[in-house]
Coordinates of N, CA and C in Angstrom, one line a residue:
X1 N 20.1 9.6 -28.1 CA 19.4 10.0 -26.9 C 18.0 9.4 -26.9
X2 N 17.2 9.4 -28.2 CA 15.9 9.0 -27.9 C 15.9 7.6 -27.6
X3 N 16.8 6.5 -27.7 CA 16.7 5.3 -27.9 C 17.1 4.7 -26.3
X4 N 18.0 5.8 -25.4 CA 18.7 5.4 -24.1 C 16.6 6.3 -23.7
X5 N 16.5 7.4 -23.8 CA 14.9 7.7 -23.5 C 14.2 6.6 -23.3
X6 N 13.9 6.1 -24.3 CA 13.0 5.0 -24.8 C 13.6 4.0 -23.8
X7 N 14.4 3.5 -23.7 CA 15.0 2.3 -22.6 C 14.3 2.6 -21.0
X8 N 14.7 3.6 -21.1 CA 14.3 4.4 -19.7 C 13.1 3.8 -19.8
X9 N 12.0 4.5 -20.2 CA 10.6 4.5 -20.5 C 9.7 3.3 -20.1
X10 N 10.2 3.0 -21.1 CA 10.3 0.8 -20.5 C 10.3 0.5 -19.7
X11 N 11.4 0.7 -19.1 CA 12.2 0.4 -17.7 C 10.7 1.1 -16.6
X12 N 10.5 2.5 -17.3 CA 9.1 2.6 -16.5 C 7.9 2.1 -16.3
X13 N 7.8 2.1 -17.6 CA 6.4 1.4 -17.7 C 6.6 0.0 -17.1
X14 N 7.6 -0.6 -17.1 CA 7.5 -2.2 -16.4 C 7.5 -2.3 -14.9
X15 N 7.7 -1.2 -14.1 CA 8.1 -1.1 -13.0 C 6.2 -0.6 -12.1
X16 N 5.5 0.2 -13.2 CA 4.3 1.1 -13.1 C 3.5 -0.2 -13.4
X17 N 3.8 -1.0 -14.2 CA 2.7 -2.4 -14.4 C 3.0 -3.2 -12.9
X18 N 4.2 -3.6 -12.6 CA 4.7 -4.7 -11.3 C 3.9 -4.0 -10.3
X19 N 4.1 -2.5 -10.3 CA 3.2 -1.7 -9.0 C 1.8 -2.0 -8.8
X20 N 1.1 -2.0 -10.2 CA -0.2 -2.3 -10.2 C -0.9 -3.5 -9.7
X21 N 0.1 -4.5 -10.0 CA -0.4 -5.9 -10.0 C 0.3 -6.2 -8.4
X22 N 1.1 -5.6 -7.8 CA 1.7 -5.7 -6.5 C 0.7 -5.6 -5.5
X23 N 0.0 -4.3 -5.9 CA -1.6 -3.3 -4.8 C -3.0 -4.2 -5.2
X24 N -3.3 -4.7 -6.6 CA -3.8 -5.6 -6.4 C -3.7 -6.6 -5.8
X25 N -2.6 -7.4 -5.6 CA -2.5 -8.3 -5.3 C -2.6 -7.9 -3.2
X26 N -2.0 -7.0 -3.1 CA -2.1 -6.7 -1.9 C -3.7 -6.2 -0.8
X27 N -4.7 -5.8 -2.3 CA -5.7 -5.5 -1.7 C -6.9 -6.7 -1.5
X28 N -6.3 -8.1 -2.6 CA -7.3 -9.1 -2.3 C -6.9 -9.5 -1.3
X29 N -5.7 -9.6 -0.7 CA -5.5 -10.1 0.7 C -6.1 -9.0 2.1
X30 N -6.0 -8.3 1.8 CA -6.7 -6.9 2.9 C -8.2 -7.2 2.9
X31 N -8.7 -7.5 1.8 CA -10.5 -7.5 1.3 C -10.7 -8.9 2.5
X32 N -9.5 -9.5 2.4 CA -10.1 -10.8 3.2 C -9.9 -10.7 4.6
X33 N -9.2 -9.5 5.0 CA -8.5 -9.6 5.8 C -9.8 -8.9 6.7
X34 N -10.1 -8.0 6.1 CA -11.4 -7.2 6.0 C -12.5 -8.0 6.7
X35 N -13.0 -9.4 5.6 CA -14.1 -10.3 6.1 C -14.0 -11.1 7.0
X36 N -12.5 -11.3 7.2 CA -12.3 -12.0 8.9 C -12.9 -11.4 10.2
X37 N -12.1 -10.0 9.9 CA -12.8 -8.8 10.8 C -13.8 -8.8 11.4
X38 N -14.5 -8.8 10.1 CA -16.0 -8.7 10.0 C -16.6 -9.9 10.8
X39 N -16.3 -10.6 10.2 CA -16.9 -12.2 10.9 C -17.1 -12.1 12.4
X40 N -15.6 -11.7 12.7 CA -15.0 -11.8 13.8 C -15.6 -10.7 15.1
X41 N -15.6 -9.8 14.5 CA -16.4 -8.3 15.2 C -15.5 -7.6 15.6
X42 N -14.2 -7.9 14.7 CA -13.0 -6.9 15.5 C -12.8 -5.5 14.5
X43 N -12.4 -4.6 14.7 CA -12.6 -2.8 14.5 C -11.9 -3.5 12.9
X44 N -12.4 -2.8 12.1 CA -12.1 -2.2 11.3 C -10.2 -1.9 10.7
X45 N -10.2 -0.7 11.8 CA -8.8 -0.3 11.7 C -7.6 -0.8 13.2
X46 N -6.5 -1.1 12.9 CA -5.6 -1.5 14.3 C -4.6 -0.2 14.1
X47 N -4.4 1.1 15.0 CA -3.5 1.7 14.9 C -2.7 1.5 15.4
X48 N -2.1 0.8 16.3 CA -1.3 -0.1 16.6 C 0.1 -0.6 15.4
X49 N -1.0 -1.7 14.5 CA -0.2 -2.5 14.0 C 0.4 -1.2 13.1
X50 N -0.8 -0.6 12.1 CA -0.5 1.1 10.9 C 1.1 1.6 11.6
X51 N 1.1 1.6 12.6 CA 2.0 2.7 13.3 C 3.3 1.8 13.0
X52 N 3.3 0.5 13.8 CA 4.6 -0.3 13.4 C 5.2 -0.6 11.8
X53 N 4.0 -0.7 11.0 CA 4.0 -0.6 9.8 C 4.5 0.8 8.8
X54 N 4.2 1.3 9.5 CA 4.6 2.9 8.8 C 6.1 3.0 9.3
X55 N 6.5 2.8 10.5 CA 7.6 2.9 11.1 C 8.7 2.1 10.2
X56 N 8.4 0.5 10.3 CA 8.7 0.1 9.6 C 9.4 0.3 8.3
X57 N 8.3 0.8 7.2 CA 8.4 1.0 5.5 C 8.9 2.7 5.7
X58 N 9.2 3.3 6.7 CA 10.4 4.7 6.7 C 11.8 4.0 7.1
X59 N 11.7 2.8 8.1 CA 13.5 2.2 7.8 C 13.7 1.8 6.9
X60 N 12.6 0.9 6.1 CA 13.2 0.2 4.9 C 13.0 1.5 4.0
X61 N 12.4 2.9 3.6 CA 13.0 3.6 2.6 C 14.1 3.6 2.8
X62 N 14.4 4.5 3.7 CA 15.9 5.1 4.7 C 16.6 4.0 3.8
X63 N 16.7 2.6 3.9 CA 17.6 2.0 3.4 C 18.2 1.8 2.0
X64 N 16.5 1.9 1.6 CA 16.5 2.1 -0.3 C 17.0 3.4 -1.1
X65 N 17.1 4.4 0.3 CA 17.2 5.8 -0.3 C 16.3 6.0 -1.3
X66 N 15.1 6.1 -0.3 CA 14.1 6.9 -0.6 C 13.2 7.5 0.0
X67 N 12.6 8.9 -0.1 CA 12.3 9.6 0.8 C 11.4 9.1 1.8
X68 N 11.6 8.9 3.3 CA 10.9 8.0 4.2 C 9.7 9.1 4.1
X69 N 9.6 10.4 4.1 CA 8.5 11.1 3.9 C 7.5 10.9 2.8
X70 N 7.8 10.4 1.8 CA 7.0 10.1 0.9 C 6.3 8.7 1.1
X71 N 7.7 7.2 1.6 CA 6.7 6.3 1.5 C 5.6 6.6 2.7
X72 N 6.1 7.2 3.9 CA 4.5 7.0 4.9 C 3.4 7.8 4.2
X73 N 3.8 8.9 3.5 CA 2.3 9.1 2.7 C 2.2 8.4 1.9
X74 N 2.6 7.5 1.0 CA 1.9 6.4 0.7 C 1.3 5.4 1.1
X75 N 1.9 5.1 1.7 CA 1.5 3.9 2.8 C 0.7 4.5 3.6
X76 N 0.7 5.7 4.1 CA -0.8 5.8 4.6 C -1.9 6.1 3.9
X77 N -1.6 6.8 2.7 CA -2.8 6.6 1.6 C -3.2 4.9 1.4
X78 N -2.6 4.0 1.5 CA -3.0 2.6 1.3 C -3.8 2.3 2.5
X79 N -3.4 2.2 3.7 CA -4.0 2.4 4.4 C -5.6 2.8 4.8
X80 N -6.0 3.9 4.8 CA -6.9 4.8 4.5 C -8.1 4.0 3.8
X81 N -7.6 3.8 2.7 CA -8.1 3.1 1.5 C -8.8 1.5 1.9
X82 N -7.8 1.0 2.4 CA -7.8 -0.5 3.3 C -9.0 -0.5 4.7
X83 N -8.8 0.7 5.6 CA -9.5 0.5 6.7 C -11.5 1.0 5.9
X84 N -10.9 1.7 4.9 CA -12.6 2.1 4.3 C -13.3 0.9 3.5
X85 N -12.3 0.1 2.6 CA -12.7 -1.3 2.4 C -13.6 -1.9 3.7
X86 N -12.8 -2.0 4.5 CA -13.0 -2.5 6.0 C -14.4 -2.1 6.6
X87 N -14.3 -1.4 7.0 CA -15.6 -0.1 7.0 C -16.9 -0.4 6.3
X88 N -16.6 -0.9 4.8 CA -17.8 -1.2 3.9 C -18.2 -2.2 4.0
X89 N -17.3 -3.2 4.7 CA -17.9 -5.0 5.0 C -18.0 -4.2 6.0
X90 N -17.9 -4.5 6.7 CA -18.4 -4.2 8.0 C -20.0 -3.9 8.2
X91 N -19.9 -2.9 7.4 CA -21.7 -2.1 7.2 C -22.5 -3.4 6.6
X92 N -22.0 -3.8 5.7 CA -22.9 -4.6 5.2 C -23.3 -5.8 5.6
X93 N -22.1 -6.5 6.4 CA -22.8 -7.4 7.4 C -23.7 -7.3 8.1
X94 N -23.7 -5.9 9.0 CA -24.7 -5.7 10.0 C -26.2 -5.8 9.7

């Protein structure tokens, strides 16, 4: 048993590292996406697009069987996070 544990575990931790390096990788592109914005003089946040996006990542749980209630609170914690990036350039250009 400790050894199928231990497999498991692994199997965690390698999935909890890919996550990490996934949201980084996801937030240098948002950071920039951010200074376009900025450049540009457009809002910060699009609720719009958030909404199709959210809708979205609840079909594709639905399909992974996984709770669609969970990923939109994630995904909207990412979010959140992303428009206050946004928010910070923004101030600072002005």
């Amino acid at each position: 048993m400790d050894d199928q544990l231990s497999r498991f575990r692994q199997s965690i931790d390698n999935i909890d590292a890919a996550l990490v390096y996934m949201l980084a990788e996801r937030f240098k592109v948002t950071k920039a996406v951010g200074e376009l914005k900025a450049r540009e003089g457009l809002p910060p946040a699009d609720p719009g697009r958030e909404e199709r996006q959210i809708e979205r990542l609840r079909s594709l749980a639905r399909d992974a069987d996984l709770d669609p209630e969970f990923s939109e609170k994630f995904l909207r914690f990412i979010i959140e996070e992303v428009i206050r990036h946004h928010q910070q350039v923004r101030e600072a250009g002005a």
